[in-house]
mmCIF file of C-alpha atoms in Angstrom:
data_model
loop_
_atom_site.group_PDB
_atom_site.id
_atom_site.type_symbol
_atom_site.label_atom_id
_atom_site.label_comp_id
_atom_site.label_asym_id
_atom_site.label_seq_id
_atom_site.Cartn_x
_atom_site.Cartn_y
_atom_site.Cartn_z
ATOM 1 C CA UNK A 13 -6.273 18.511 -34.394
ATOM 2 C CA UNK A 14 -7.021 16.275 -31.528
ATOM 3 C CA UNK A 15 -6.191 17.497 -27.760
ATOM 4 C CA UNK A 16 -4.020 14.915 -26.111
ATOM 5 C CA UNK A 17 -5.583 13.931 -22.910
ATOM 6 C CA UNK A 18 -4.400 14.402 -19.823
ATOM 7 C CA UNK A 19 -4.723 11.830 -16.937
ATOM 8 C CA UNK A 20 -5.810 13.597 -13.613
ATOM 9 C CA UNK A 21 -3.825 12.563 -10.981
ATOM 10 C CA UNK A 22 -5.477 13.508 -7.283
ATOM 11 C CA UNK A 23 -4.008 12.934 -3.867
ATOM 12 C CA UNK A 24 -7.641 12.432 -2.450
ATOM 13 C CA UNK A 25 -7.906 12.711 1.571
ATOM 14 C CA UNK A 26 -10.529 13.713 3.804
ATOM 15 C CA UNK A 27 -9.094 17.106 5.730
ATOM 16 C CA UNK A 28 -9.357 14.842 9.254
ATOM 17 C CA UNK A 29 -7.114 11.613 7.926
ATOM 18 C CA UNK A 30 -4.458 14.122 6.444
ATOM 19 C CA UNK A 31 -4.327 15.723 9.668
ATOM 20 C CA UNK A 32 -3.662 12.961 11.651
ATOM 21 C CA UNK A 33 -1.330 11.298 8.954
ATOM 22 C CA UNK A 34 0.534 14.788 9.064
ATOM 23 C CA UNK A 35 0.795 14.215 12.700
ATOM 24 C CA UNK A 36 1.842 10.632 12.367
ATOM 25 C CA UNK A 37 4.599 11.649 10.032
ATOM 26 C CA UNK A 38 5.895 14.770 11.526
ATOM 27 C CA UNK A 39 6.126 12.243 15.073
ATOM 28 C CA UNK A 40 8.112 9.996 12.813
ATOM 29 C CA UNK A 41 10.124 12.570 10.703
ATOM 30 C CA UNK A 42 8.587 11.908 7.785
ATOM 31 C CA UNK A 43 7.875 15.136 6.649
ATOM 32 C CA UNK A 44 10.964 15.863 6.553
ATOM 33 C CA UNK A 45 12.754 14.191 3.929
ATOM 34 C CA UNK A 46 13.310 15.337 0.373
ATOM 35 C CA UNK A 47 10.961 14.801 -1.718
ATOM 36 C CA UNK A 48 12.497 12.064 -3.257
ATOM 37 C CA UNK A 49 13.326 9.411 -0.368
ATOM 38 C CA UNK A 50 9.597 10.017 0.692
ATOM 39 C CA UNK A 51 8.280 7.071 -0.878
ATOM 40 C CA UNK A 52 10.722 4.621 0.493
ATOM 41 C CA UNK A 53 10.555 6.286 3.837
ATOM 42 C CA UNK A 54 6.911 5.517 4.052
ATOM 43 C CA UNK A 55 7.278 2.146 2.543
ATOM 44 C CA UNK A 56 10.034 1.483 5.151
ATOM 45 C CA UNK A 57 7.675 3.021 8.277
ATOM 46 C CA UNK A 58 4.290 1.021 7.126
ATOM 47 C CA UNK A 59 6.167 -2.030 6.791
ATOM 48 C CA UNK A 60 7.230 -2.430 10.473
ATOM 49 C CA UNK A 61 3.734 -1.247 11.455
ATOM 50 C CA UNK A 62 3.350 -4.977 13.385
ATOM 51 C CA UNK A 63 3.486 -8.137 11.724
ATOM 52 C CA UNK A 64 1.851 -9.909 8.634
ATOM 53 C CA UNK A 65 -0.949 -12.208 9.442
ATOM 54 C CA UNK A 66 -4.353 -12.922 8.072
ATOM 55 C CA UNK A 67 -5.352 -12.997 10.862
ATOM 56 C CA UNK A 68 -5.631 -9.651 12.581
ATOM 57 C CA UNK A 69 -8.553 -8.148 14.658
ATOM 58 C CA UNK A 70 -11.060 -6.157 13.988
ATOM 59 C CA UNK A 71 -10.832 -2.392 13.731
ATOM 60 C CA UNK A 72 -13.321 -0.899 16.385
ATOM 61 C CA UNK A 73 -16.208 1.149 14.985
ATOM 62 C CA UNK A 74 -15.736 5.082 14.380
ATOM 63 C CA UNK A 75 -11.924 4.773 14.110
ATOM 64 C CA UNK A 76 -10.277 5.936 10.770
ATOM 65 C CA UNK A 77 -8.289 3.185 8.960
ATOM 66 C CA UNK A 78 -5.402 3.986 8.142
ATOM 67 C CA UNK A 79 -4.622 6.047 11.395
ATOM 68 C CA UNK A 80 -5.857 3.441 13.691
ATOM 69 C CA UNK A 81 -3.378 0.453 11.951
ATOM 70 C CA UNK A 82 -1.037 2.656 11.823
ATOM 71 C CA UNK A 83 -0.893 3.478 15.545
ATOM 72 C CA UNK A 84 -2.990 0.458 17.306
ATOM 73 C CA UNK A 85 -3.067 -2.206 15.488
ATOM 74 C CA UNK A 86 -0.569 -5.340 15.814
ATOM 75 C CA UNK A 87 -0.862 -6.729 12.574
ATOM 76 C CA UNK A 88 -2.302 -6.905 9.124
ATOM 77 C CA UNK A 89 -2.055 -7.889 5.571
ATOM 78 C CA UNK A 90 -1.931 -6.917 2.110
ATOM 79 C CA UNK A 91 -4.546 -5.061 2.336
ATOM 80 C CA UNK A 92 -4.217 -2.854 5.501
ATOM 81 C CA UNK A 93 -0.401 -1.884 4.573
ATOM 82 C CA UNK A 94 -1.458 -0.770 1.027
ATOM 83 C CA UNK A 95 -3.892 1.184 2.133
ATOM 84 C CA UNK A 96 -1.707 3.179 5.325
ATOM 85 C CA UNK A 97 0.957 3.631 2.414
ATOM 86 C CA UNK A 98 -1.097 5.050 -0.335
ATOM 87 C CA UNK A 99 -3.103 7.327 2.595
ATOM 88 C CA UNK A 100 0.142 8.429 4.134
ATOM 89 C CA UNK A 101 1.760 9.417 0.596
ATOM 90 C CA UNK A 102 -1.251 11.046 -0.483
ATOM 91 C CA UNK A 103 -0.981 13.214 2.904
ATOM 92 C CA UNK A 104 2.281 14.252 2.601
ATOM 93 C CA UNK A 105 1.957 15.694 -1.196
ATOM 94 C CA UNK A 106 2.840 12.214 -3.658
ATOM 95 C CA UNK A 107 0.528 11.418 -5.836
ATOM 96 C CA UNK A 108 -0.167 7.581 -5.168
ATOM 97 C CA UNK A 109 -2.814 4.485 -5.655
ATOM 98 C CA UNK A 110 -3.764 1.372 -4.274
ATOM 99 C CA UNK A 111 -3.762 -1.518 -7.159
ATOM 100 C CA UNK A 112 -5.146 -4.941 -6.521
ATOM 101 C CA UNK A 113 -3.929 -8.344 -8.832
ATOM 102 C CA UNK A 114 -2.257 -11.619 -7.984
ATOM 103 C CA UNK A 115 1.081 -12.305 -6.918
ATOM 104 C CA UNK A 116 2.695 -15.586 -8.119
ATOM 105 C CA UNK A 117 5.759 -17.591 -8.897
ATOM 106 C CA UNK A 118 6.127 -18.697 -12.544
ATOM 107 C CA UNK A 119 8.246 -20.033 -14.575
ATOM 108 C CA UNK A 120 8.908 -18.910 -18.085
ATOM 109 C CA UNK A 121 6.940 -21.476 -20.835
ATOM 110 C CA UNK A 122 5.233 -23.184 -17.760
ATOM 111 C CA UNK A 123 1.849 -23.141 -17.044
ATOM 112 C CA UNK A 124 1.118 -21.161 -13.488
ATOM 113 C CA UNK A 125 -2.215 -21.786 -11.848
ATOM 114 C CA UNK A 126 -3.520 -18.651 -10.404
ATOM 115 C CA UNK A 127 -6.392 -18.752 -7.341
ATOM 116 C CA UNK A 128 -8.167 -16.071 -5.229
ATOM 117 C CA UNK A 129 -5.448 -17.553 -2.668
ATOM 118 C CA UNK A 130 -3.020 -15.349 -4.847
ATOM 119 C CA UNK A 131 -4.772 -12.169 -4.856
ATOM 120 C CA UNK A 132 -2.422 -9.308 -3.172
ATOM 121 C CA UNK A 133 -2.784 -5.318 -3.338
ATOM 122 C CA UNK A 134 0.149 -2.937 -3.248
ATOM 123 C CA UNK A 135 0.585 1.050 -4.128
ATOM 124 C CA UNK A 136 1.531 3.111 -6.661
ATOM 125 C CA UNK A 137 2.641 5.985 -6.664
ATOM 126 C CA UNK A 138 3.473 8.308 -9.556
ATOM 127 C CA UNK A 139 6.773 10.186 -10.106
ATOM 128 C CA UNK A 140 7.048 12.749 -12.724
ATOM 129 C CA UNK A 141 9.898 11.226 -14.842
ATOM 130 C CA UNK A 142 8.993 7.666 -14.419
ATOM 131 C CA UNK A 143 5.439 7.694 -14.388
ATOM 132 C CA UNK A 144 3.517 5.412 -11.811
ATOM 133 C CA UNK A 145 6.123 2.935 -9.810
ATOM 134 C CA UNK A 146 4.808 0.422 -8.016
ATOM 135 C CA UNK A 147 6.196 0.218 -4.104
ATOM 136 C CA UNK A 148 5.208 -2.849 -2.052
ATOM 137 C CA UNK A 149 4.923 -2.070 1.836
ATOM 138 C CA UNK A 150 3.917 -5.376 2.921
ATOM 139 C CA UNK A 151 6.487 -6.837 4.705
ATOM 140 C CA UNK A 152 8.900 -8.893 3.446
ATOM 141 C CA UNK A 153 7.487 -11.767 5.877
ATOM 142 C CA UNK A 154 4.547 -11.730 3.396
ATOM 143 C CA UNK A 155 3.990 -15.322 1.434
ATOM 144 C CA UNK A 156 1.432 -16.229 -0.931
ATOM 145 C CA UNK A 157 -1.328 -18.183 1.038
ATOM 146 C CA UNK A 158 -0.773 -21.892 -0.798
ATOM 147 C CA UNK A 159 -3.482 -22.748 -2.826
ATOM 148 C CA UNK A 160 -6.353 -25.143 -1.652
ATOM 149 C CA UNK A 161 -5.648 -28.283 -3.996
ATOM 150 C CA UNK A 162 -8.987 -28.488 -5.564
ATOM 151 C CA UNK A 163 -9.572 -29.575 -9.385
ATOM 152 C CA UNK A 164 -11.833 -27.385 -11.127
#
């Protein structure tokens, strides 16, 4: 008989960034919750980390990514929120990973036309009796960019 496999689930984090997400979430009372409100508690913090833009500057050389938009930056996208959430829940214990696809509006027997201008990234993260949930920490300012109108 076959062995079922198992999927290996890792919460992945140089020793340095889960230190100074730690820190970031003890400042912030994160650590504290039950384990259970954790993920919407982090969702909830990295969300009103700044403002949604597409615009956003640079992050200076040598910083650490998550840490610095966390605590310097003024805004950010998709991108830059999915990471700080899947880093932060990874530091604190929660299993969780960052997924990249398109987000559009469709209609149901419509055709939908999809564009790099759709392409978002969010987290996962994986609870043990409802497998991987998907949590969206962008805020809710976010809008798909509209597409260029170019026939193809």
């Amino acid at each position: 008989m076959k062995k079922p496999q198992t999927q290996t689930i890792t919460l992945k984090v140089s020793e340095n960034t889960k230190e100074k997400m730690l820190e970031i979430a003890k400042k912030h009372g994160l650590d504290q919750m039950p384990l259970f409100y954790i993920p919407t508690m982090v969702k909830e913090f990295i969300s009103n980390q700044g403002y949604y833009s597409l615009n956003t500057t640079k992050m200076p050389d040598g910083n650490d990514f998550p840490v610095w938009f966390i605590n310097e930056a003024e805004s950010g996208y998709c991108v830059h929120y999915a990471t700080a959430t899947a880093v932060m829940l990874r530091a604190l214990g929660i299993p969780a990973r960052y997924v990249t696809g398109y987000y559009v509006y469709a209609n149901a027997n419509e055709w939908t036309q999809v564009t790099s201008d759709n392409a978002h990234a969010w987290v996962e993260y994986y609870d043990k009796a409802k497998g991987w949930v998907a949590l969206e920490a962008t805020p809710s300012s976010f809008e798909p960019v509209s597409s260029n109108d170019v026939d193809i």
